[in-house]
Amino acid sequence: MMLVWGALTMVTAAAKTPQHIMAIRFFQGIAESSTFVGTHYILGSWYTGRELGKRSGIFTSSGLAGTMFGGFLQTAINSSLHGAQGMAGWRWLFIIDGIITIPVAIYGLFLFPDTPSTTSAFYLTSAERALAIARVPEVPERAPWNFAFVKRVFTSWYWYGFVMLWIIAGETESFSSNSLLAIYMKSTKKYTIPQLNNYPTGVPAVGIVSTLFWATLTDFLGGKRYLVGYWIGITGVVTAAMILNPDASVSSIFGAYYWAGSVYACQATFFAWANDAMRFEEDSLRAVVIASMNCGSNAVNAWWSLLFYSANFAPKFTVSFPRTA
């Protein structure tokens, strides 16, 4: 599926209308839908509660690193390839991004380990596979994918608790995940294209540090993943106040957006929390809950960003309603 995603990315370079991009993105979403939740599911199959947070943090941070370096890559491509072969720089960006995907897909095809009981990874010995199964034993399945299984899902507190948790927590990332700093900068009409690409990279940079810190700390504290919730709550309130302050300086607004990037930490820790909580549940239930967490958050964010963070609300992202007598 990663190869399909890469091919569609390169096809985007040939798009002529917004509708073309929408259609391509739809199929890209299908191709990449299993990557994020599948990786968290696999991590939960291999690592214990004292190890899982760090591994989830490293995985999440790698995505943030891609976002961060993507800004510099955009700047480099736009400045060096814009107009080459008669194509705009943004078209070259999609072509190069798709090419980069190919080695990643090949890597995953040959090295992704599956679960301890199903792995056929050539780099693991029989003793290592046996050790992995002993460390994180799999719970026998109870005839999944029938009505009884569906009932178990929707009568389980895991599904309701963790799906609602991630819907709420996922939207706390809106300050950073919806490119609000870039939208703010563009709305002021004071920044060049390289600045628009480069300055927002500080947001995922802070996210990487915060993610690795909280993921490691909650591992060290025996899996107290809920602690990061206090941090993202404080961060959301304080950074919003800093941005909405009518006397806020440009430096304080930038500082608030960079600080807001630290809420990315909740992604790794909360998915690790779900894996921890369902350690002794059947794997099919764990898989459905983790997938539902991601699906629920994305379903809400699809309209959340339009309702609360529409580009025409920049720079303060507030809405003024007419007064009625």
PDB file of C-alpha atoms in Angstrom:
ATOM      1  CA  MET A   1       0.000   0.000   0.000  1.00  0.00           C
ATOM      2  CA  MET A   2       2.924   2.323   0.611  1.00  0.00           C
ATOM      3  CA  LEU A   3       3.955   1.923  -3.042  1.00  0.00           C
ATOM      4  CA  VAL A   4       0.419   2.874  -4.094  1.00  0.00           C
ATOM      5  CA  TRP A   5       0.617   5.931  -1.848  1.00  0.00           C
ATOM      6  CA  GLY A   6       3.935   6.948  -3.408  1.00  0.00           C
ATOM      7  CA  ALA A   7       2.598   6.505  -6.925  1.00  0.00           C
ATOM      8  CA  LEU A   8      -0.438   8.648  -6.123  1.00  0.00           C
ATOM      9  CA  THR A   9       1.843  11.298  -4.646  1.00  0.00           C
ATOM     10  CA  MET A  10       3.736  11.535  -7.925  1.00  0.00           C
ATOM     11  CA  VAL A  11       0.440  11.647  -9.850  1.00  0.00           C
ATOM     12  CA  THR A  12      -0.460  14.755  -7.831  1.00  0.00           C
ATOM     13  CA  ALA A  13       2.222  16.622  -9.773  1.00  0.00           C
ATOM     14  CA  ALA A  14       0.005  16.315 -12.857  1.00  0.00           C
ATOM     15  CA  ALA A  15      -3.117  17.702 -11.153  1.00  0.00           C
ATOM     16  CA  LYS A  16      -4.814  20.547 -13.017  1.00  0.00           C
ATOM     17  CA  THR A  17      -7.719  21.409 -10.728  1.00  0.00           C
ATOM     18  CA  PRO A  18      -8.522  21.263  -6.997  1.00  0.00           C
ATOM     19  CA  GLN A  19     -10.939  18.421  -7.787  1.00  0.00           C
ATOM     20  CA  HIS A  20      -8.049  16.365  -9.156  1.00  0.00           C
ATOM     21  CA  ILE A  21      -6.147  16.803  -5.893  1.00  0.00           C
ATOM     22  CA  MET A  22      -9.230  15.936  -3.837  1.00  0.00           C
ATOM     23  CA  ALA A  23      -9.721  12.695  -5.756  1.00  0.00           C
ATOM     24  CA  ILE A  24      -6.056  11.740  -5.434  1.00  0.00           C
ATOM     25  CA  ARG A  25      -6.040  12.511  -1.722  1.00  0.00           C
ATOM     26  CA  PHE A  26      -9.104  10.313  -1.250  1.00  0.00           C
ATOM     27  CA  PHE A  27      -7.306   7.294  -2.657  1.00  0.00           C
ATOM     28  CA  GLN A  28      -4.116   8.219  -0.809  1.00  0.00           C
ATOM     29  CA  GLY A  29      -6.111   8.132   2.410  1.00  0.00           C
ATOM     30  CA  ILE A  30      -7.238   4.600   1.627  1.00  0.00           C
ATOM     31  CA  ALA A  31      -3.664   3.533   0.834  1.00  0.00           C
ATOM     32  CA  GLU A  32      -2.151   4.972   3.996  1.00  0.00           C
ATOM     33  CA  SER A  33      -5.002   4.208   6.402  1.00  0.00           C
ATOM     34  CA  SER A  34      -3.355   1.140   7.919  1.00  0.00           C
ATOM     35  CA  THR A  35       0.115   2.599   8.429  1.00  0.00           C
ATOM     36  CA  PHE A  36      -0.320   4.600  11.631  1.00  0.00           C
ATOM     37  CA  VAL A  37      -2.667   2.302  13.543  1.00  0.00           C
ATOM     38  CA  GLY A  38      -0.963  -0.814  12.197  1.00  0.00           C
ATOM     39  CA  THR A  39       2.384   0.301  13.532  1.00  0.00           C
ATOM     40  CA  HIS A  40       0.985   1.085  16.986  1.00  0.00           C
ATOM     41  CA  TYR A  41      -0.705  -2.325  17.000  1.00  0.00           C
ATOM     42  CA  ILE A  42       2.572  -4.057  16.110  1.00  0.00           C
ATOM     43  CA  LEU A  43       4.486  -2.084  18.753  1.00  0.00           C
ATOM     44  CA  GLY A  44       1.952  -3.201  21.363  1.00  0.00           C
ATOM     45  CA  SER A  45       2.517  -6.818  20.301  1.00  0.00           C
ATOM     46  CA  TRP A  46       6.268  -6.725  20.914  1.00  0.00           C
ATOM     47  CA  TYR A  47       7.001  -4.426  23.851  1.00  0.00           C
ATOM     48  CA  THR A  48       6.121  -4.493  27.546  1.00  0.00           C
ATOM     49  CA  GLY A  49       4.587  -1.616  29.468  1.00  0.00           C
ATOM     50  CA  ARG A  50       8.012  -0.396  30.612  1.00  0.00           C
ATOM     51  CA  GLU A  51       9.278  -0.275  27.020  1.00  0.00           C
ATOM     52  CA  LEU A  52       6.293   0.673  24.902  1.00  0.00           C
ATOM     53  CA  GLY A  53       6.165   4.411  25.530  1.00  0.00           C
ATOM     54  CA  LYS A  54       9.684   5.044  24.242  1.00  0.00           C
ATOM     55  CA  ARG A  55       9.072   2.952  21.112  1.00  0.00           C
ATOM     56  CA  SER A  56       5.766   4.677  20.411  1.00  0.00           C
ATOM     57  CA  GLY A  57       7.523   7.984  21.002  1.00  0.00           C
ATOM     58  CA  ILE A  58      10.285   7.166  18.531  1.00  0.00           C
ATOM     59  CA  PHE A  59       7.708   6.174  15.900  1.00  0.00           C
ATOM     60  CA  THR A  60       5.674   9.349  16.404  1.00  0.00           C
ATOM     61  CA  SER A  61       8.801  11.505  16.465  1.00  0.00           C
ATOM     62  CA  SER A  62       9.939  10.072  13.144  1.00  0.00           C
ATOM     63  CA  GLY A  63       6.738  11.407  11.592  1.00  0.00           C
ATOM     64  CA  LEU A  64       7.339  14.800  13.190  1.00  0.00           C
ATOM     65  CA  ALA A  65      10.904  14.779  11.890  1.00  0.00           C
ATOM     66  CA  GLY A  66       9.515  14.199   8.399  1.00  0.00           C
ATOM     67  CA  THR A  67       7.206  17.184   8.842  1.00  0.00           C
ATOM     68  CA  MET A  68      10.073  19.317  10.100  1.00  0.00           C
ATOM     69  CA  PHE A  69      12.512  18.454   7.331  1.00  0.00           C
ATOM     70  CA  GLY A  70       9.669  18.671   4.826  1.00  0.00           C
ATOM     71  CA  GLY A  71       9.646  22.439   5.311  1.00  0.00           C
ATOM     72  CA  PHE A  72      13.326  22.724   4.462  1.00  0.00           C
ATOM     73  CA  LEU A  73      12.841  20.304   1.555  1.00  0.00           C
ATOM     74  CA  GLN A  74      10.053  22.453   0.160  1.00  0.00           C
ATOM     75  CA  THR A  75      12.276  25.509   0.338  1.00  0.00           C
ATOM     76  CA  ALA A  76      15.162  23.735  -1.389  1.00  0.00           C
ATOM     77  CA  ILE A  77      13.014  22.274  -4.159  1.00  0.00           C
ATOM     78  CA  ASN A  78      11.131  25.493  -4.784  1.00  0.00           C
ATOM     79  CA  SER A  79      14.347  27.512  -5.043  1.00  0.00           C
ATOM     80  CA  SER A  80      16.312  25.033  -7.170  1.00  0.00           C
ATOM     81  CA  LEU A  81      13.740  23.304  -9.382  1.00  0.00           C
ATOM     82  CA  HIS A  82      11.019  25.881  -9.876  1.00  0.00           C
ATOM     83  CA  GLY A  83      10.587  26.217 -13.631  1.00  0.00           C
ATOM     84  CA  ALA A  84      12.748  23.188 -14.475  1.00  0.00           C
ATOM     85  CA  GLN A  85      11.272  21.256 -17.412  1.00  0.00           C
ATOM     86  CA  GLY A  86       8.537  23.873 -17.427  1.00  0.00           C
ATOM     87  CA  MET A  87       7.079  22.687 -14.103  1.00  0.00           C
ATOM     88  CA  ALA A  88       6.354  24.662 -10.934  1.00  0.00           C
ATOM     89  CA  GLY A  89       8.345  23.904  -7.818  1.00  0.00           C
ATOM     90  CA  TRP A  90       5.348  22.439  -5.985  1.00  0.00           C
ATOM     91  CA  ARG A  91       4.935  19.838  -8.751  1.00  0.00           C
ATOM     92  CA  TRP A  92       8.562  18.768  -8.373  1.00  0.00           C
ATOM     93  CA  LEU A  93       7.951  18.447  -4.633  1.00  0.00           C
ATOM     94  CA  PHE A  94       5.294  15.760  -5.178  1.00  0.00           C
ATOM     95  CA  ILE A  95       7.482  13.883  -7.645  1.00  0.00           C
ATOM     96  CA  ILE A  96      10.458  13.792  -5.273  1.00  0.00           C
ATOM     97  CA  ASP A  97       8.241  12.947  -2.294  1.00  0.00           C
ATOM     98  CA  GLY A  98       6.849   9.967  -4.192  1.00  0.00           C
ATOM     99  CA  ILE A  99      10.329   8.762  -5.146  1.00  0.00           C
ATOM    100  CA  ILE A 100      11.421   8.922  -1.503  1.00  0.00           C
ATOM    101  CA  THR A 101       8.511   6.619  -0.639  1.00  0.00           C
ATOM    102  CA  ILE A 102       9.837   3.738  -2.765  1.00  0.00           C
ATOM    103  CA  PRO A 103      12.780   2.698  -0.516  1.00  0.00           C
ATOM    104  CA  VAL A 104      10.552   3.098   2.558  1.00  0.00           C
ATOM    105  CA  ALA A 105       7.991   0.725   1.041  1.00  0.00           C
ATOM    106  CA  ILE A 106      10.686  -1.816   0.148  1.00  0.00           C
ATOM    107  CA  TYR A 107      12.093  -1.577   3.667  1.00  0.00           C
ATOM    108  CA  GLY A 108       8.668  -2.273   5.169  1.00  0.00           C
ATOM    109  CA  LEU A 109       7.983  -5.178   2.804  1.00  0.00           C
ATOM    110  CA  PHE A 110      11.094  -7.090   3.858  1.00  0.00           C
ATOM    111  CA  LEU A 111      11.719  -5.939   7.432  1.00  0.00           C
ATOM    112  CA  PHE A 112       8.306  -5.298   9.028  1.00  0.00           C
ATOM    113  CA  PRO A 113       8.065  -8.101  11.620  1.00  0.00           C
ATOM    114  CA  ASP A 114       4.279  -8.736  12.001  1.00  0.00           C
ATOM    115  CA  THR A 115       3.441 -10.114  15.473  1.00  0.00           C
ATOM    116  CA  PRO A 116       5.658 -12.452  17.546  1.00  0.00           C
ATOM    117  CA  SER A 117       3.501 -15.498  16.777  1.00  0.00           C
ATOM    118  CA  THR A 118       3.190 -14.819  13.043  1.00  0.00           C
ATOM    119  CA  THR A 119       6.560 -13.281  12.236  1.00  0.00           C
ATOM    120  CA  SER A 120       8.689 -14.698   9.478  1.00  0.00           C
ATOM    121  CA  ALA A 121      11.371 -12.028   9.744  1.00  0.00           C
ATOM    122  CA  PHE A 122      14.651 -13.482   8.508  1.00  0.00           C
ATOM    123  CA  TYR A 123      16.681 -11.543  11.062  1.00  0.00           C
ATOM    124  CA  LEU A 124      15.044 -13.259  14.076  1.00  0.00           C
ATOM    125  CA  THR A 125      16.165 -16.637  15.363  1.00  0.00           C
ATOM    126  CA  SER A 126      13.770 -19.248  16.740  1.00  0.00           C
ATOM    127  CA  ALA A 127      14.985 -18.460  20.247  1.00  0.00           C
ATOM    128  CA  GLU A 128      14.309 -14.754  19.760  1.00  0.00           C
ATOM    129  CA  ARG A 129      10.792 -15.446  18.497  1.00  0.00           C
ATOM    130  CA  ALA A 130      10.097 -17.685  21.491  1.00  0.00           C
ATOM    131  CA  LEU A 131      11.402 -14.964  23.808  1.00  0.00           C
ATOM    132  CA  ALA A 132       9.142 -12.366  22.188  1.00  0.00           C
ATOM    133  CA  ILE A 133       6.077 -14.591  22.678  1.00  0.00           C
ATOM    134  CA  ALA A 134       7.029 -15.218  26.307  1.00  0.00           C
ATOM    135  CA  ARG A 135       7.502 -11.500  26.985  1.00  0.00           C
ATOM    136  CA  VAL A 136       4.170 -10.378  25.533  1.00  0.00           C
ATOM    137  CA  PRO A 137       1.894 -13.430  25.339  1.00  0.00           C
ATOM    138  CA  GLU A 138      -1.008 -13.235  22.903  1.00  0.00           C
ATOM    139  CA  VAL A 139      -4.504 -13.857  24.208  1.00  0.00           C
ATOM    140  CA  PRO A 140      -6.378 -16.567  22.239  1.00  0.00           C
ATOM    141  CA  GLU A 141      -9.025 -15.200  19.892  1.00  0.00           C
ATOM    142  CA  ARG A 142     -12.679 -15.925  20.580  1.00  0.00           C
ATOM    143  CA  ALA A 143     -14.053 -16.409  17.045  1.00  0.00           C
ATOM    144  CA  PRO A 144     -13.661 -12.787  15.963  1.00  0.00           C
ATOM    145  CA  TRP A 145     -15.561 -10.938  13.244  1.00  0.00           C
ATOM    146  CA  ASN A 146     -18.998 -12.269  14.070  1.00  0.00           C
ATOM    147  CA  PHE A 147     -21.923 -10.719  15.928  1.00  0.00           C
ATOM    148  CA  ALA A 148     -20.549 -11.810  19.281  1.00  0.00           C
ATOM    149  CA  PHE A 149     -17.300 -10.002  18.572  1.00  0.00           C
ATOM    150  CA  VAL A 150     -19.108  -6.824  17.522  1.00  0.00           C
ATOM    151  CA  LYS A 151     -21.077  -6.995  20.757  1.00  0.00           C
ATOM    152  CA  ARG A 152     -17.847  -7.371  22.760  1.00  0.00           C
ATOM    153  CA  VAL A 153     -16.452  -4.259  21.078  1.00  0.00           C
ATOM    154  CA  PHE A 154     -19.478  -2.063  21.730  1.00  0.00           C
ATOM    155  CA  THR A 155     -20.030  -3.284  25.275  1.00  0.00           C
ATOM    156  CA  SER A 156     -16.377  -2.759  26.200  1.00  0.00           C
ATOM    157  CA  TRP A 157     -15.299   0.342  28.068  1.00  0.00           C
ATOM    158  CA  TYR A 158     -12.045   0.248  26.137  1.00  0.00           C
ATOM    159  CA  TRP A 159     -13.772   1.256  22.917  1.00  0.00           C
ATOM    160  CA  TYR A 160     -15.732   4.146  24.423  1.00  0.00           C
ATOM    161  CA  GLY A 161     -13.014   5.310  26.789  1.00  0.00           C
ATOM    162  CA  PHE A 162     -10.080   5.372  24.413  1.00  0.00           C
ATOM    163  CA  VAL A 163     -11.978   6.559  21.339  1.00  0.00           C
ATOM    164  CA  MET A 164     -13.398   9.522  23.264  1.00  0.00           C
ATOM    165  CA  LEU A 165     -10.014  10.169  24.856  1.00  0.00           C
ATOM    166  CA  TRP A 166      -8.290  10.435  21.504  1.00  0.00           C
ATOM    167  CA  ILE A 167     -11.065  12.452  19.859  1.00  0.00           C
ATOM    168  CA  ILE A 168     -10.619  15.067  22.592  1.00  0.00           C
ATOM    169  CA  ALA A 169      -6.843  14.821  22.865  1.00  0.00           C
ATOM    170  CA  GLY A 170      -6.392  14.740  19.100  1.00  0.00           C
ATOM    171  CA  GLU A 171      -8.092  18.132  18.779  1.00  0.00           C
ATOM    172  CA  THR A 172      -5.716  19.642  21.331  1.00  0.00           C
ATOM    173  CA  GLU A 173      -3.102  19.158  18.614  1.00  0.00           C
ATOM    174  CA  SER A 174      -5.003  21.554  16.338  1.00  0.00           C
ATOM    175  CA  PHE A 175      -2.727  24.446  17.236  1.00  0.00           C
ATOM    176  CA  SER A 176       0.172  22.571  15.723  1.00  0.00           C
ATOM    177  CA  SER A 177      -1.296  19.886  13.448  1.00  0.00           C
ATOM    178  CA  ASN A 178      -3.424  22.248  11.347  1.00  0.00           C
ATOM    179  CA  SER A 179      -0.489  24.485  10.338  1.00  0.00           C
ATOM    180  CA  LEU A 180      -1.893  27.446  12.252  1.00  0.00           C
ATOM    181  CA  LEU A 181       1.470  29.177  12.557  1.00  0.00           C
ATOM    182  CA  ALA A 182       1.922  29.064   8.777  1.00  0.00           C
ATOM    183  CA  ILE A 183      -1.625  30.375   8.264  1.00  0.00           C
ATOM    184  CA  TYR A 184      -0.991  33.149  10.799  1.00  0.00           C
ATOM    185  CA  MET A 185       2.231  34.130   9.040  1.00  0.00           C
ATOM    186  CA  LYS A 186       0.623  34.114   5.611  1.00  0.00           C
ATOM    187  CA  SER A 187      -2.288  36.250   6.798  1.00  0.00           C
ATOM    188  CA  THR A 188       0.105  39.037   7.825  1.00  0.00           C
ATOM    189  CA  LYS A 189       1.575  39.204   4.292  1.00  0.00           C
ATOM    190  CA  LYS A 190       4.982  39.979   5.812  1.00  0.00           C
ATOM    191  CA  TYR A 191       6.879  36.767   5.155  1.00  0.00           C
ATOM    192  CA  THR A 192       8.623  35.300   2.135  1.00  0.00           C
ATOM    193  CA  ILE A 193       7.981  31.780   0.818  1.00  0.00           C
ATOM    194  CA  PRO A 194      11.187  30.397   2.385  1.00  0.00           C
ATOM    195  CA  GLN A 195      10.185  31.930   5.727  1.00  0.00           C
ATOM    196  CA  LEU A 196       6.683  30.461   5.431  1.00  0.00           C
ATOM    197  CA  ASN A 197       8.265  27.041   4.870  1.00  0.00           C
ATOM    198  CA  ASN A 198      11.071  27.266   7.419  1.00  0.00           C
ATOM    199  CA  TYR A 199       9.759  29.102  10.487  1.00  0.00           C
ATOM    200  CA  PRO A 200       6.898  26.652  11.258  1.00  0.00           C
ATOM    201  CA  THR A 201       9.397  23.762  11.418  1.00  0.00           C
ATOM    202  CA  GLY A 202      10.050  24.810  15.009  1.00  0.00           C
ATOM    203  CA  VAL A 203       6.613  23.436  15.955  1.00  0.00           C
ATOM    204  CA  PRO A 204       7.353  19.755  15.146  1.00  0.00           C
ATOM    205  CA  ALA A 205      10.879  20.233  16.547  1.00  0.00           C
ATOM    206  CA  VAL A 206       9.357  21.044  19.939  1.00  0.00           C
ATOM    207  CA  GLY A 207       6.949  18.148  19.424  1.00  0.00           C
ATOM    208  CA  ILE A 208       9.834  15.701  18.979  1.00  0.00           C
ATOM    209  CA  VAL A 209      11.504  16.766  22.226  1.00  0.00           C
ATOM    210  CA  SER A 210       8.231  16.737  24.160  1.00  0.00           C
ATOM    211  CA  THR A 211       7.152  13.359  22.760  1.00  0.00           C
ATOM    212  CA  LEU A 212      10.409  11.628  23.635  1.00  0.00           C
ATOM    213  CA  PHE A 213      10.470  13.239  27.095  1.00  0.00           C
ATOM    214  CA  TRP A 214       6.931  12.271  28.097  1.00  0.00           C
ATOM    215  CA  ALA A 215       7.076   8.835  26.502  1.00  0.00           C
ATOM    216  CA  THR A 216      10.289   8.030  28.382  1.00  0.00           C
ATOM    217  CA  LEU A 217       9.027   9.545  31.637  1.00  0.00           C
ATOM    218  CA  THR A 218       5.766   7.587  31.636  1.00  0.00           C
ATOM    219  CA  ASP A 219       7.706   4.380  30.965  1.00  0.00           C
ATOM    220  CA  PHE A 220       9.978   5.174  33.913  1.00  0.00           C
ATOM    221  CA  LEU A 221       6.937   5.884  36.119  1.00  0.00           C
ATOM    222  CA  GLY A 222       5.415   2.500  35.347  1.00  0.00           C
ATOM    223  CA  GLY A 223       3.044   3.506  32.563  1.00  0.00           C
ATOM    224  CA  LYS A 224       1.288   6.511  34.109  1.00  0.00           C
ATOM    225  CA  ARG A 225       0.348   7.780  30.666  1.00  0.00           C
ATOM    226  CA  TYR A 226      -2.451   9.995  31.989  1.00  0.00           C
ATOM    227  CA  LEU A 227       0.117  12.480  33.329  1.00  0.00           C
ATOM    228  CA  VAL A 228       0.619  13.972  29.885  1.00  0.00           C
ATOM    229  CA  GLY A 229      -3.043  15.009  29.962  1.00  0.00           C
ATOM    230  CA  TYR A 230      -2.250  17.609  32.631  1.00  0.00           C
ATOM    231  CA  TRP A 231       0.517  19.009  30.448  1.00  0.00           C
ATOM    232  CA  ILE A 232      -1.583  19.357  27.302  1.00  0.00           C
ATOM    233  CA  GLY A 233      -4.398  20.953  29.328  1.00  0.00           C
ATOM    234  CA  ILE A 234      -2.102  23.604  30.787  1.00  0.00           C
ATOM    235  CA  THR A 235      -0.437  24.149  27.423  1.00  0.00           C
ATOM    236  CA  GLY A 236      -3.741  24.640  25.614  1.00  0.00           C
ATOM    237  CA  VAL A 237      -5.021  27.265  28.049  1.00  0.00           C
ATOM    238  CA  VAL A 238      -1.797  29.249  28.382  1.00  0.00           C
ATOM    239  CA  THR A 239      -0.854  29.300  24.694  1.00  0.00           C
ATOM    240  CA  ALA A 240      -4.390  30.313  23.689  1.00  0.00           C
ATOM    241  CA  ALA A 241      -4.237  33.218  26.156  1.00  0.00           C
ATOM    242  CA  MET A 242      -0.861  34.272  24.751  1.00  0.00           C
ATOM    243  CA  ILE A 243      -2.125  34.277  21.171  1.00  0.00           C
ATOM    244  CA  LEU A 244      -5.440  36.003  21.925  1.00  0.00           C
ATOM    245  CA  ASN A 245      -3.830  38.751  23.994  1.00  0.00           C
ATOM    246  CA  PRO A 246      -4.567  41.952  22.002  1.00  0.00           C
ATOM    247  CA  ASP A 247      -1.181  43.372  23.049  1.00  0.00           C
ATOM    248  CA  ALA A 248       0.759  40.209  22.166  1.00  0.00           C
ATOM    249  CA  SER A 249       4.059  40.779  20.409  1.00  0.00           C
ATOM    250  CA  VAL A 250       5.107  38.787  17.369  1.00  0.00           C
ATOM    251  CA  SER A 251       7.742  36.986  19.441  1.00  0.00           C
ATOM    252  CA  SER A 252       5.212  35.902  22.077  1.00  0.00           C
ATOM    253  CA  ILE A 253       2.830  34.620  19.381  1.00  0.00           C
ATOM    254  CA  PHE A 254       5.617  32.614  17.777  1.00  0.00           C
ATOM    255  CA  GLY A 255       6.632  31.360  21.218  1.00  0.00           C
ATOM    256  CA  ALA A 256       3.052  30.264  21.938  1.00  0.00           C
ATOM    257  CA  TYR A 257       2.801  28.299  18.691  1.00  0.00           C
ATOM    258  CA  TYR A 258       6.157  26.636  19.311  1.00  0.00           C
ATOM    259  CA  TRP A 259       5.125  25.744  22.873  1.00  0.00           C
ATOM    260  CA  ALA A 260       1.818  24.389  21.536  1.00  0.00           C
ATOM    261  CA  GLY A 261       3.840  21.892  19.511  1.00  0.00           C
ATOM    262  CA  SER A 262       4.615  20.078  22.769  1.00  0.00           C
ATOM    263  CA  VAL A 263       1.062  18.690  22.892  1.00  0.00           C
ATOM    264  CA  TYR A 264       2.126  16.167  20.240  1.00  0.00           C
ATOM    265  CA  ALA A 265       3.395  14.175  23.228  1.00  0.00           C
ATOM    266  CA  CYS A 266      -0.122  12.924  23.920  1.00  0.00           C
ATOM    267  CA  GLN A 267      -0.205  10.955  20.666  1.00  0.00           C
ATOM    268  CA  ALA A 268       2.519   8.455  21.531  1.00  0.00           C
ATOM    269  CA  THR A 269       1.600   8.196  25.206  1.00  0.00           C
ATOM    270  CA  PHE A 270      -2.155   7.747  24.712  1.00  0.00           C
ATOM    271  CA  PHE A 271      -1.783   5.068  22.052  1.00  0.00           C
ATOM    272  CA  ALA A 272       0.744   3.342  24.316  1.00  0.00           C
ATOM    273  CA  TRP A 273      -1.823   3.674  27.124  1.00  0.00           C
ATOM    274  CA  ALA A 274      -4.443   1.891  25.011  1.00  0.00           C
ATOM    275  CA  ASN A 275      -1.991  -0.906  24.208  1.00  0.00           C
ATOM    276  CA  ASP A 276      -1.076  -1.194  27.896  1.00  0.00           C
ATOM    277  CA  ALA A 277      -4.690  -1.328  29.065  1.00  0.00           C
ATOM    278  CA  MET A 278      -5.574  -4.086  26.600  1.00  0.00           C
ATOM    279  CA  ARG A 279      -2.451  -6.120  27.235  1.00  0.00           C
ATOM    280  CA  PHE A 280      -4.505  -9.147  28.298  1.00  0.00           C
ATOM    281  CA  GLU A 281      -7.351  -8.726  25.834  1.00  0.00           C
ATOM    282  CA  GLU A 282      -7.611 -10.539  22.520  1.00  0.00           C
ATOM    283  CA  ASP A 283      -5.617  -8.884  19.762  1.00  0.00           C
ATOM    284  CA  SER A 284      -8.611  -8.328  17.493  1.00  0.00           C
ATOM    285  CA  LEU A 285     -10.276  -6.157  20.149  1.00  0.00           C
ATOM    286  CA  ARG A 286      -7.065  -4.192  20.649  1.00  0.00           C
ATOM    287  CA  ALA A 287      -6.751  -3.686  16.893  1.00  0.00           C
ATOM    288  CA  VAL A 288     -10.323  -2.405  16.537  1.00  0.00           C
ATOM    289  CA  VAL A 289      -9.992  -0.009  19.473  1.00  0.00           C
ATOM    290  CA  ILE A 290      -6.707   1.459  18.222  1.00  0.00           C
ATOM    291  CA  ALA A 291      -8.099   1.841  14.697  1.00  0.00           C
ATOM    292  CA  SER A 292     -11.291   3.424  16.044  1.00  0.00           C
ATOM    293  CA  MET A 293      -9.266   5.938  18.045  1.00  0.00           C
ATOM    294  CA  ASN A 294      -7.546   7.180  14.911  1.00  0.00           C
ATOM    295  CA  CYS A 295     -10.715   7.028  12.818  1.00  0.00           C
ATOM    296  CA  GLY A 296     -12.759   8.953  15.386  1.00  0.00           C
ATOM    297  CA  SER A 297     -10.189  11.702  15.756  1.00  0.00           C
ATOM    298  CA  ASN A 298      -9.787  12.142  11.994  1.00  0.00           C
ATOM    299  CA  ALA A 299     -13.552  12.174  11.476  1.00  0.00           C
ATOM    300  CA  VAL A 300     -13.917  15.016  13.962  1.00  0.00           C
ATOM    301  CA  ASN A 301     -10.866  16.917  12.745  1.00  0.00           C
ATOM    302  CA  ALA A 302     -12.240  16.850   9.185  1.00  0.00           C
ATOM    303  CA  TRP A 303     -14.785  19.500  10.181  1.00  0.00           C
ATOM    304  CA  TRP A 304     -13.197  20.813  13.385  1.00  0.00           C
ATOM    305  CA  SER A 305     -10.409  22.648  11.580  1.00  0.00           C
ATOM    306  CA  LEU A 306     -12.885  24.211   9.138  1.00  0.00           C
ATOM    307  CA  LEU A 307     -15.211  25.334  11.919  1.00  0.00           C
ATOM    308  CA  PHE A 308     -12.631  26.720  14.331  1.00  0.00           C
ATOM    309  CA  TYR A 309      -9.426  27.256  12.333  1.00  0.00           C
ATOM    310  CA  SER A 310     -10.554  28.339   8.893  1.00  0.00           C
ATOM    311  CA  ALA A 311      -7.880  30.403   7.120  1.00  0.00           C
ATOM    312  CA  ASN A 312     -10.179  33.422   6.926  1.00  0.00           C
ATOM    313  CA  PHE A 313     -10.221  33.529  10.746  1.00  0.00           C
ATOM    314  CA  ALA A 314      -6.487  34.256  10.849  1.00  0.00           C
ATOM    315  CA  PRO A 315      -4.478  35.728  12.487  1.00  0.00           C
ATOM    316  CA  LYS A 316      -6.299  35.311  15.809  1.00  0.00           C
ATOM    317  CA  PHE A 317      -8.714  32.548  14.716  1.00  0.00           C
ATOM    318  CA  THR A 318     -11.677  34.226  16.381  1.00  0.00           C
ATOM    319  CA  VAL A 319     -15.156  34.802  14.977  1.00  0.00           C
ATOM    320  CA  SER A 320     -17.166  37.962  15.475  1.00  0.00           C
ATOM    321  CA  PHE A 321     -20.928  37.460  15.472  1.00  0.00           C
ATOM    322  CA  PRO A 322     -23.250  40.397  14.773  1.00  0.00           C
ATOM    323  CA  ARG A 323     -25.032  41.751  17.836  1.00  0.00           C
ATOM    324  CA  THR A 324     -28.795  41.610  17.916  1.00  0.00           C
ATOM    325  CA  ALA A 325     -30.965  44.055  19.763  1.00  0.00           C
TER     326      ALA A 325
END
